[in-house]
Coordinates of C-alpha atoms and ligand atoms in Angstrom, one line a residue:
M256 CA 67.9 118.0 -22.5
T257 CA 66.3 118.2 -19.0
Q258 CA 64.0 115.2 -18.7
V259 CA 64.4 111.9 -20.4
Q260 CA 60.8 110.6 -20.8
P261 CA 60.0 107.1 -20.6
P262 CA 60.9 105.9 -24.4
A263 CA 58.0 104.5 -26.5
L264 CA 59.9 101.0 -26.3
P265 CA 58.7 98.0 -28.5
A266 CA 58.5 96.2 -25.5
P267 CA 57.0 97.2 -22.0
S268 CA 59.8 97.8 -19.6
G269 CA 58.1 99.0 -16.6
W270 CA 58.7 102.8 -16.2
S271 CA 57.6 103.4 -12.5
G272 CA 57.9 107.3 -13.1
V273 CA 60.4 107.4 -10.2
A274 CA 63.9 108.8 -11.1
D275 CA 66.5 106.2 -9.9
F276 CA 69.4 107.4 -11.8
E277 CA 70.6 111.3 -12.9
T278 CA 73.2 111.6 -15.7
R279 CA 75.3 114.6 -15.7
D280 CA 77.2 116.6 -18.4
P281 CA 80.5 115.9 -17.3
A282 CA 81.8 119.3 -18.6
T283 CA 79.3 121.2 -16.1
R284 CA 78.4 118.3 -13.8
Q285 CA 74.8 119.7 -14.3
A286 CA 72.0 116.9 -14.4
V287 CA 70.9 116.3 -18.0
G288 CA 68.7 113.3 -17.8
H289 CA 66.6 111.6 -15.2
Y290 CA 66.0 107.8 -15.7
S291 CA 64.0 104.8 -14.3
F292 CA 65.4 101.7 -13.7
A293 CA 63.7 98.3 -14.4
R294 CA 62.2 96.2 -11.8
S295 CA 62.6 92.5 -11.9
D296 CA 59.1 91.8 -13.1
D297 CA 59.7 94.6 -15.9
V298 CA 62.6 92.3 -16.7
A299 CA 60.9 89.1 -16.9
Q300 CA 58.1 90.8 -19.3
V301 CA 60.7 92.3 -21.7
L302 CA 62.3 88.9 -21.9
E303 CA 59.0 87.2 -22.8
T304 CA 58.1 89.9 -25.1
A305 CA 61.7 89.5 -26.8
R306 CA 61.0 85.6 -26.9
Q307 CA 57.7 86.4 -29.1
G308 CA 59.6 89.0 -30.9
F309 CA 62.1 86.2 -31.9
A310 CA 59.2 83.9 -33.4
A311 CA 58.2 86.5 -35.8
W312 CA 61.5 87.9 -36.8
S313 CA 63.6 85.0 -37.4
A314 CA 60.8 83.6 -39.8
L315 CA 61.6 86.6 -42.0
T316 CA 64.4 85.9 -44.8
V317 CA 67.8 87.3 -44.0
N318 CA 66.9 89.6 -47.2
T319 CA 64.0 91.1 -45.5
R320 CA 65.6 91.5 -42.3
C321 CA 68.8 93.2 -43.8
N322 CA 66.3 95.5 -45.9
L323 CA 64.3 96.5 -42.5
L324 CA 67.8 97.3 -40.9
A325 CA 69.0 99.3 -43.6
E326 CA 65.8 101.3 -43.4
W327 CA 66.4 101.5 -39.7
L328 CA 70.1 102.7 -40.3
D329 CA 69.2 105.4 -42.6
R330 CA 66.8 106.7 -39.8
I331 CA 69.3 107.0 -37.5
E332 CA 71.5 108.8 -39.9
A333 CA 68.7 111.4 -40.5
E334 CA 68.8 111.9 -36.8
T335 CA 72.6 112.2 -36.5
D336 CA 72.6 116.1 -35.5
P337 CA 70.3 115.3 -32.0
L338 CA 71.8 112.0 -31.3
A339 CA 75.5 113.7 -31.5
E340 CA 74.6 116.4 -29.1
E341 CA 72.7 113.9 -26.6
M342 CA 76.3 112.0 -27.0
T343 CA 78.4 114.5 -26.0
L344 CA 76.0 116.0 -23.4
E345 CA 76.3 112.7 -21.4
Q346 CA 79.3 111.4 -22.5
G347 CA 81.4 114.4 -22.9
K348 CA 83.1 113.7 -26.1
L349 CA 83.8 116.5 -28.8
L350 CA 81.0 117.2 -30.9
A351 CA 83.0 116.0 -34.0
E352 CA 83.9 112.9 -32.3
S353 CA 80.1 112.1 -31.5
K354 CA 79.4 112.7 -35.2
A355 CA 82.5 110.6 -36.5
E356 CA 81.2 107.7 -33.9
I357 CA 77.9 107.8 -35.6
G358 CA 79.2 107.7 -39.2
K359 CA 81.8 104.9 -38.4
S360 CA 78.7 102.9 -36.8
L361 CA 76.8 103.5 -39.8
R362 CA 79.5 102.4 -42.2
E363 CA 80.4 99.2 -40.1
S364 CA 76.6 98.6 -39.6
R365 CA 76.2 98.7 -43.3
Q366 CA 79.1 96.4 -44.0
M367 CA 77.7 93.8 -41.5
L368 CA 74.6 93.8 -43.3
G369 CA 76.5 92.8 -46.7
F370 CA 78.2 90.1 -44.7
A371 CA 75.1 89.0 -43.3
R372 CA 73.3 88.4 -46.6
A373 CA 76.0 86.4 -47.8
H374 CA 76.2 84.4 -44.5
G375 CA 75.1 80.8 -44.5
G376 CA 75.8 77.4 -44.5
Q377 CA 77.8 75.1 -46.7
T378 CA 76.8 72.1 -48.9
L379 CA 79.4 69.1 -48.8
P380 CA 79.3 65.8 -50.6
G381 CA 77.2 63.2 -48.8
R382 CA 78.5 59.6 -48.2
A383 CA 76.6 58.2 -51.2
P384 CA 75.6 59.2 -54.4
G385 CA 72.5 61.8 -54.5
W386 CA 73.0 62.5 -50.8
T387 CA 73.8 65.8 -49.4
N388 CA 75.4 67.0 -46.4
T389 CA 74.5 70.6 -45.6
I390 CA 76.0 72.7 -42.5
L391 CA 73.2 75.0 -41.3
R392 CA 73.3 78.1 -39.1
R393 CA 70.3 79.3 -37.2
P394 CA 69.7 82.2 -34.9
R395 CA 70.3 81.6 -31.4
G396 CA 67.3 83.3 -30.0
V397 CA 67.0 86.2 -27.7
V398 CA 70.5 88.0 -27.3
L399 CA 71.7 90.1 -24.4
A400 CA 73.8 93.2 -25.1
I401 CA 75.4 94.9 -22.1
T402 CA 77.4 98.0 -23.1
P403 CA 79.5 100.6 -21.7
W404 CA 79.5 104.3 -21.5
N405 CA 82.6 105.6 -23.7
F406 CA 80.9 104.8 -27.1
P407 CA 77.2 104.9 -26.8
V408 CA 76.3 104.3 -30.4
L409 CA 79.3 102.4 -31.8
T410 CA 79.3 99.7 -29.3
P411 CA 75.6 98.9 -29.2
L412 CA 75.0 98.9 -33.0
R413 CA 78.0 96.4 -33.3
K414 CA 76.1 93.9 -31.4
L415 CA 72.7 94.8 -32.4
V416 CA 73.3 94.6 -36.1
P417 CA 74.8 91.3 -36.5
A418 CA 72.5 89.7 -33.9
L419 CA 69.6 91.1 -35.6
A420 CA 70.6 90.3 -39.1
T421 CA 70.9 86.6 -38.3
G422 CA 67.5 86.5 -36.9
N423 CA 67.9 87.0 -33.1
A424 CA 65.7 89.4 -30.9
V425 CA 67.9 91.6 -28.8
V426 CA 67.8 92.9 -25.1
L427 CA 70.0 96.0 -24.9
K428 CA 71.1 97.0 -21.3
P429 CA 73.0 100.2 -22.3
S430 CA 75.4 101.9 -19.5
E431 CA 73.5 103.8 -16.9
Y432 CA 75.7 106.6 -17.5
T433 CA 74.9 107.3 -21.5
P434 CA 71.3 105.8 -22.0
A435 CA 70.0 108.7 -24.0
A436 CA 71.7 107.5 -27.3
A437 CA 70.6 104.0 -26.9
M438 CA 67.1 105.0 -26.2
R439 CA 67.0 107.2 -29.3
L440 CA 68.5 104.1 -31.4
V441 CA 65.6 101.8 -29.8
R442 CA 63.1 104.6 -30.9
A443 CA 64.2 104.8 -34.2
A444 CA 63.1 101.5 -35.0
D445 CA 59.6 102.1 -34.0
G446 CA 57.4 101.2 -36.9
I447 CA 60.2 99.3 -39.0
L448 CA 61.2 96.6 -36.7
P449 CA 58.5 94.2 -35.6
H450 CA 57.3 94.3 -31.8
G451 CA 59.8 92.6 -29.6
T452 CA 62.9 92.6 -32.1
L453 CA 64.7 95.1 -30.1
C454 CA 63.9 96.0 -26.6
L455 CA 65.8 97.8 -24.1
V456 CA 66.2 97.9 -20.6
N457 CA 67.6 100.6 -18.3
G458 CA 69.6 100.1 -15.1
A459 CA 72.7 99.6 -13.3
G460 CA 75.0 96.6 -12.3
E461 CA 72.1 95.0 -10.3
V462 CA 69.6 94.9 -13.3
A463 CA 72.2 93.7 -15.7
A464 CA 73.2 91.0 -13.4
G465 CA 69.8 89.9 -13.3
L466 CA 69.4 89.8 -17.1
V467 CA 72.6 87.7 -17.5
D468 CA 71.4 85.0 -15.3
A469 CA 68.0 85.4 -16.9
D470 CA 66.5 82.8 -19.6
V471 CA 68.8 84.3 -22.7
D472 CA 70.5 82.3 -25.5
A473 CA 73.6 84.5 -25.8
I474 CA 75.4 87.3 -24.0
S475 CA 77.5 89.8 -25.8
F476 CA 79.2 92.2 -23.3
T477 CA 81.7 95.0 -23.7
G478 CA 83.0 96.7 -20.5
S479 CA 85.5 96.2 -18.0
V480 CA 87.4 93.1 -17.1
A481 CA 86.1 93.0 -13.5
T482 CA 82.5 92.9 -14.9
G483 CA 83.5 90.6 -17.5
R484 CA 84.8 88.1 -15.3
K485 CA 81.4 88.2 -13.5
I486 CA 79.5 87.7 -16.5
G487 CA 81.7 84.9 -17.7
A488 CA 81.5 82.8 -14.7
V489 CA 77.3 83.1 -14.6
A490 CA 77.5 82.4 -18.4
G491 CA 79.8 79.4 -17.8
H492 CA 77.3 77.9 -15.1
N493 CA 74.5 78.3 -17.5
L494 CA 76.3 77.2 -20.3
V495 CA 75.0 80.2 -22.4
P496 CA 77.7 81.5 -25.2
V497 CA 79.4 84.8 -24.3
S498 CA 81.7 87.4 -25.8
L499 CA 83.3 89.7 -23.8
E500 CA 85.3 92.5 -25.0
L501 CA 87.5 94.1 -22.3
G502 CA 89.7 96.5 -21.6
G503 CA 93.3 97.2 -22.8
K504 CA 96.9 98.5 -22.2
N505 CA 97.8 99.2 -25.8
A506 CA 101.6 100.0 -26.6
A507 CA 103.0 101.7 -29.3
I508 CA 106.6 101.0 -30.2
V509 CA 108.6 103.6 -31.7
D510 CA 111.4 102.7 -33.8
K511 CA 114.0 105.2 -35.6
V512 CA 111.6 106.2 -38.3
A513 CA 112.8 109.0 -40.8
D514 CA 109.0 110.6 -40.2
L515 CA 108.9 111.0 -36.7
D516 CA 106.4 113.8 -36.9
A517 CA 103.7 111.6 -38.2
A518 CA 104.3 109.0 -35.8
L519 CA 103.8 111.2 -33.1
D520 CA 100.7 112.6 -34.7
A521 CA 99.2 109.3 -35.0
I522 CA 100.1 108.7 -31.4
T523 CA 98.4 111.8 -30.1
G524 CA 95.2 111.1 -32.1
A525 CA 94.8 107.6 -30.8
A526 CA 95.9 108.3 -27.1
F527 CA 93.8 111.9 -26.8
Q528 CA 90.5 111.4 -28.5
C529 CA 87.5 110.8 -26.2
A530 CA 90.1 112.0 -23.5
G531 CA 91.5 108.7 -23.3
Q532 CA 88.8 106.7 -22.6
R533 CA 88.7 104.1 -25.5
C534 CA 89.7 100.6 -25.1
T535 CA 91.9 100.9 -28.1
A536 CA 93.6 104.3 -26.7
I537 CA 97.5 104.1 -27.0
S538 CA 98.5 104.0 -23.3
R539 CA 102.1 103.3 -23.3
I540 CA 104.8 104.4 -25.5
I541 CA 107.9 102.4 -25.9
A542 CA 110.6 104.6 -27.6
Q543 CA 114.0 103.4 -29.2
A544 CA 116.8 105.0 -27.3
D545 CA 118.2 107.2 -30.0
V546 CA 114.7 108.7 -30.8
Y547 CA 113.5 108.7 -27.0
D548 CA 114.2 112.5 -26.5
A549 CA 112.6 113.4 -29.8
V550 CA 109.6 111.5 -28.7
R551 CA 109.4 112.8 -25.5
D552 CA 109.9 116.6 -26.5
G553 CA 107.3 115.8 -29.4
L554 CA 105.0 114.6 -27.2
I555 CA 105.0 117.1 -24.8
R556 CA 104.6 119.9 -27.2
R557 CA 101.5 118.2 -28.6
M558 CA 99.9 117.3 -25.4
E559 CA 100.3 120.9 -23.8
A560 CA 98.9 122.1 -27.1
L561 CA 95.6 120.3 -26.5
T562 CA 92.8 122.7 -25.6
A563 CA 90.6 121.4 -22.3
G564 CA 86.9 122.3 -22.5
P565 CA 83.2 121.1 -23.3
G566 CA 82.6 119.0 -26.2
R567 CA 80.0 121.4 -27.7
D568 CA 82.9 123.9 -28.2
A569 CA 84.3 124.2 -31.6
A570 CA 87.7 125.1 -29.7
T571 CA 88.1 122.3 -27.6
T572 CA 90.4 119.6 -28.5
L573 CA 90.2 117.4 -25.1
G574 CA 87.0 116.6 -23.4
P575 CA 86.1 115.9 -19.8
I576 CA 85.9 112.7 -17.9
T577 CA 82.7 111.1 -18.2
T578 CA 82.3 110.2 -14.5
Q579 CA 83.4 110.9 -11.1
A580 CA 84.4 107.2 -10.5
Q581 CA 86.6 107.1 -13.6
F582 CA 88.0 110.6 -12.6
D583 CA 89.4 109.0 -9.5
Q584 CA 90.5 106.2 -10.7
I585 CA 92.8 108.5 -13.1
I586 CA 94.2 110.2 -10.2
R587 CA 94.5 107.1 -8.1
L588 CA 96.7 105.7 -10.6
V589 CA 98.8 108.6 -11.4
R590 CA 99.5 109.0 -7.8
A591 CA 100.0 105.4 -7.6
A592 CA 102.7 105.5 -10.7
E593 CA 104.6 108.5 -8.8
L594 CA 105.0 106.6 -5.8
E595 CA 106.8 103.9 -7.4
G596 CA 108.9 105.9 -9.2
A597 CA 107.5 107.3 -12.3
Q598 CA 108.4 111.0 -13.3
V599 CA 105.5 113.3 -14.2
L600 CA 107.1 115.1 -17.5
T601 CA 103.8 117.1 -18.2
G602 CA 100.5 117.4 -16.7
G603 CA 99.5 115.0 -13.8
Q604 CA 97.1 117.4 -12.2
R605 CA 93.3 118.3 -12.4
L606 CA 92.5 121.1 -15.0
A607 CA 89.7 123.8 -14.5
P608 CA 89.3 125.5 -17.9
D609 CA 87.9 129.0 -18.0
S610 CA 85.0 127.5 -20.2
A611 CA 84.0 124.9 -17.7
P612 CA 85.8 125.1 -14.2
K613 CA 83.5 122.7 -12.3
G614 CA 84.2 120.0 -15.1
L615 CA 85.8 116.6 -14.8
F616 CA 88.9 117.6 -16.6
F617 CA 92.5 116.2 -16.3
Q618 CA 95.7 117.4 -17.9
P619 CA 97.2 115.2 -20.5
T620 CA 100.0 113.7 -18.7
L621 CA 102.9 111.8 -19.7
L622 CA 104.9 109.7 -17.3
A623 CA 108.4 108.5 -17.7
T624 CA 109.3 105.1 -16.3
D625 CA 111.4 102.1 -17.6
D626 CA 109.8 99.9 -14.6
P627 CA 107.6 97.3 -16.6
A628 CA 105.9 96.7 -13.2
N629 CA 104.8 100.4 -12.4
P630 CA 101.1 100.4 -11.8
A631 CA 100.7 103.2 -15.0
V632 CA 102.1 100.5 -17.2
Q633 CA 100.5 97.5 -15.9
E634 CA 96.8 98.9 -15.1
E635 CA 94.2 100.3 -17.6
I636 CA 93.9 104.1 -16.8
F637 CA 91.2 105.2 -19.2
G638 CA 92.0 108.9 -19.2
P639 CA 94.6 111.3 -21.0
V640 CA 97.8 109.5 -19.4
L641 CA 100.7 107.8 -21.4
T642 CA 103.7 106.0 -20.2
L643 CA 107.1 106.6 -21.7
S644 CA 109.5 103.8 -21.7
R645 CA 113.1 103.2 -23.5
Y646 CA 114.4 100.3 -25.4
T647 CA 117.6 99.4 -27.2
T648 CA 117.0 96.2 -28.9
D649 CA 114.0 94.6 -30.8
D650 CA 113.7 92.0 -28.6
A651 CA 113.1 94.2 -25.6
A652 CA 110.7 96.2 -27.4
L653 CA 108.4 93.3 -28.1
T654 CA 109.2 92.1 -24.7
L655 CA 107.9 95.2 -23.0
A656 CA 105.0 95.5 -25.4
N657 CA 103.9 92.0 -24.2
A658 CA 104.7 92.5 -20.6
T659 CA 100.9 93.2 -19.3
A660 CA 98.0 91.0 -19.1
Y661 CA 95.9 92.7 -21.7
G662 CA 95.9 91.9 -25.4
L663 CA 93.6 94.4 -27.3
T664 CA 95.6 96.6 -29.8
S665 CA 99.1 97.8 -30.3
A666 CA 100.9 99.9 -32.8
I667 CA 104.6 99.8 -34.2
F668 CA 106.2 102.7 -36.1
T669 CA 109.1 101.5 -38.1
D670 CA 110.7 101.7 -41.3
R671 CA 112.2 98.4 -41.3
L672 CA 110.0 95.7 -43.0
A673 CA 111.6 93.2 -41.3
F674 CA 110.7 94.3 -37.7
A675 CA 107.4 95.1 -38.6
Q676 CA 106.8 91.5 -39.8
R677 CA 108.1 90.3 -36.6
A678 CA 106.0 92.6 -34.6
M679 CA 103.0 91.2 -36.6
A680 CA 104.1 87.7 -35.6
E681 CA 104.9 88.1 -31.9
L682 CA 102.9 91.2 -30.9
Q683 CA 100.2 89.4 -28.4
T684 CA 97.2 91.5 -29.3
G685 CA 94.3 90.9 -31.4
M686 CA 94.8 93.9 -33.4
I687 CA 98.2 95.0 -34.8
H688 CA 98.8 98.3 -36.5
V689 CA 101.8 99.1 -38.4
N690 CA 102.7 102.9 -39.0
H691 CA 99.3 104.1 -38.0
G692 CA 97.5 104.5 -34.9
T693 CA 95.0 101.9 -33.5
A694 CA 91.7 103.2 -35.2
P695 CA 90.3 99.8 -36.8
D696 CA 88.6 99.3 -40.4
D697 CA 85.1 98.8 -41.1
N698 CA 85.2 95.3 -42.2
M699 CA 88.0 93.7 -39.9
P700 CA 87.4 92.0 -36.5
F701 CA 87.6 94.1 -33.9
V702 CA 88.8 91.7 -31.2
G703 CA 91.1 91.4 -28.2
I704 CA 93.2 88.2 -26.6
K705 CA 94.6 87.6 -23.1
T706 CA 92.3 89.6 -20.6
S707 CA 91.0 91.9 -23.4
G708 CA 88.5 89.7 -24.6
L709 CA 86.9 86.1 -24.6
G710 CA 85.2 84.8 -27.6
T711 CA 84.4 86.4 -30.9
G712 CA 84.8 89.8 -31.0
S713 CA 82.6 92.1 -33.4
V714 CA 82.5 93.9 -36.6
G715 CA 84.2 91.2 -38.9
P716 CA 82.2 88.5 -40.8
S717 CA 83.0 86.0 -37.9
T718 CA 80.7 87.8 -35.5
L719 CA 77.9 86.4 -37.3
D720 CA 78.9 82.9 -36.1
F721 CA 78.8 83.9 -32.7
Y722 CA 75.0 85.1 -33.1
T723 CA 74.0 81.7 -34.9
T724 CA 74.2 77.8 -33.9
E725 CA 75.6 75.3 -36.4
H726 CA 74.0 72.2 -37.3
A727 CA 75.1 69.5 -39.5
A728 CA 72.0 68.0 -41.6
Y729 CA 72.1 64.9 -43.7
L730 CA 69.8 64.6 -46.8
A731 CA 69.8 61.0 -48.1
G732 CA 69.1 60.7 -51.6
Ligands
NAD957 P1 81.5 98.5 -16.9 O1 82.2 97.0 -16.6 O2 81.5 99.0 -15.4 O3 80.3 98.4 -17.2 C1 79.9 97.8 -18.5 C2 78.3 97.4 -18.4 O4 78.0 96.5 -17.6 C3 77.4 98.6 -17.9 O5 76.1 98.7 -18.5 C4 77.1 98.3 -16.6 O6 75.8 98.6 -16.2 C5 77.2 96.6 -16.7 N1 77.4 95.9 -15.4 C6 78.1 96.4 -14.3 N2 78.1 95.6 -13.3 C7 77.6 94.4 -13.9 C8 77.4 92.9 -13.5 N3 77.5 92.7 -12.4 N4 76.6 92.2 -14.4 C9 76.2 92.6 -15.7 N5 76.4 93.8 -16.1 C10 77.1 94.8 -15.2 O7 82.4 99.0 -17.9 P2 82.5 100.8 -18.2 O8 83.1 101.3 -17.0 O9 81.2 101.0 -18.5 O10 83.3 100.8 -19.2 C11 84.9 100.9 -19.4 C12 85.6 99.6 -19.7 O11 85.0 99.0 -20.8 C13 86.9 100.1 -19.8 O12 87.6 98.6 -19.2 C14 87.2 99.5 -21.2 O13 88.4 99.3 -21.8 C15 86.1 98.8 -21.7 N6 85.7 98.9 -23.2 C16 86.1 97.7 -23.9 C17 85.8 97.8 -25.5 C18 86.0 96.8 -26.2 O14 85.8 96.6 -27.4 N7 87.3 95.8 -25.8 C19 85.1 98.9 -25.9 C20 84.6 99.8 -25.0 C21 84.9 99.7 -23.6

């Protein structure tokens, strides 16, 4: 991919032909895509087209909508290979991870269509004989979806499918760093979804901020806490419903377990897939004192066995960091952690693998610190970096796990049922995993609490409530 042409959008988006932004392969730093950003007139036109698309789309039955969406998903599946290559080229993740992401997105999306077909109101007894009380749900209108660069297919589909299935039109603003996948998703809807149902606007923060303050009926955002706060402030002022899916600082508690190797394998997978650039990446290990040394040694062994390189190479097990800004952030936080007393047990430096010497690679890094205030423990690093802390009592483990502002996901590895049950009741995260990594299922809410999320999350059936309004209708006999 050398030049991304303006896509055949279902809505005009005013491509001026002037490239505003180049995407780069993070493994080689070579430019791979050239994109034009929408101007304000284009944005107004897209919103108007989506408004018209909504009128036609919402008039269809839910079954018709879901059948069309199923057709669209089949077409996406047929394009798995080129889509995965584009994802790996712009985002950097391993080709196998790109394909797995597409597969998971399709499974979740098909599950969501099942939920949507059964989603609806409820009928309750009325106040007099023959009267009926009905709780109705209707689509909201035009939904704005804004997505980050780490999951270029999964995150958009988690918003588009439930929003469209319930009858909304959607305007998608993908990350400026990984727009190729989103553009392919939208193109794949050509000839299946009616004109104006699914629109795409390319741009960075300025374009996105303009959309947030425009005439939209709901906003679904996934990205950083800082951007989420800005969007939340505008949505609050405009009284527009908003779903914010934000960052994480996810802990894994490792108790004395019979199968420590299985626990460490699960942790390594959950920490280093996508080079740690996952909101659900495990980034803090809290190890029971008696197994601390074995956890440390086992992690170091696994981390030093990872092979850094381009995502397209079959031998690679650790891909690059997607953007220069993200790379700089990782180095800044690792250095800050060291200054505050963390000890680097392995890694800590930039990597220049032979297969990609100019790429943005960072060594898998293990930082030992028992200080809960250390920056590496408190701040989302979003890279291949783990902290390791020690605990002696169950109370201390749970206190340490809960001692951040984030509340996305957590894991606990224990053979003791009572500790597992206590953790499920007390861990302050939207998702809690006992004895496996932090990979979520296709039918369960994907949701954060504290600064990790506001409003309904995605994936589970409750998502459909976010994309619909509730009405109480009284039918007198
Ligand atoms: P980001 O907040 O920088 O950007 C996300 C999106 O917001 C991009 O499309 C960007 O163009 C847009 N944006 C930027 N400024 C904006 C503004 N003022 N108004 C509206 N939109 C604006 O995040 P990122 O760096 O792309 O992604 C990494 C972050 O995403 C991490 O914090 C990660 O934890 C989080 N994330 C969370 C989840 C989740 O489900 N909780 C999933 C994936 C990523």
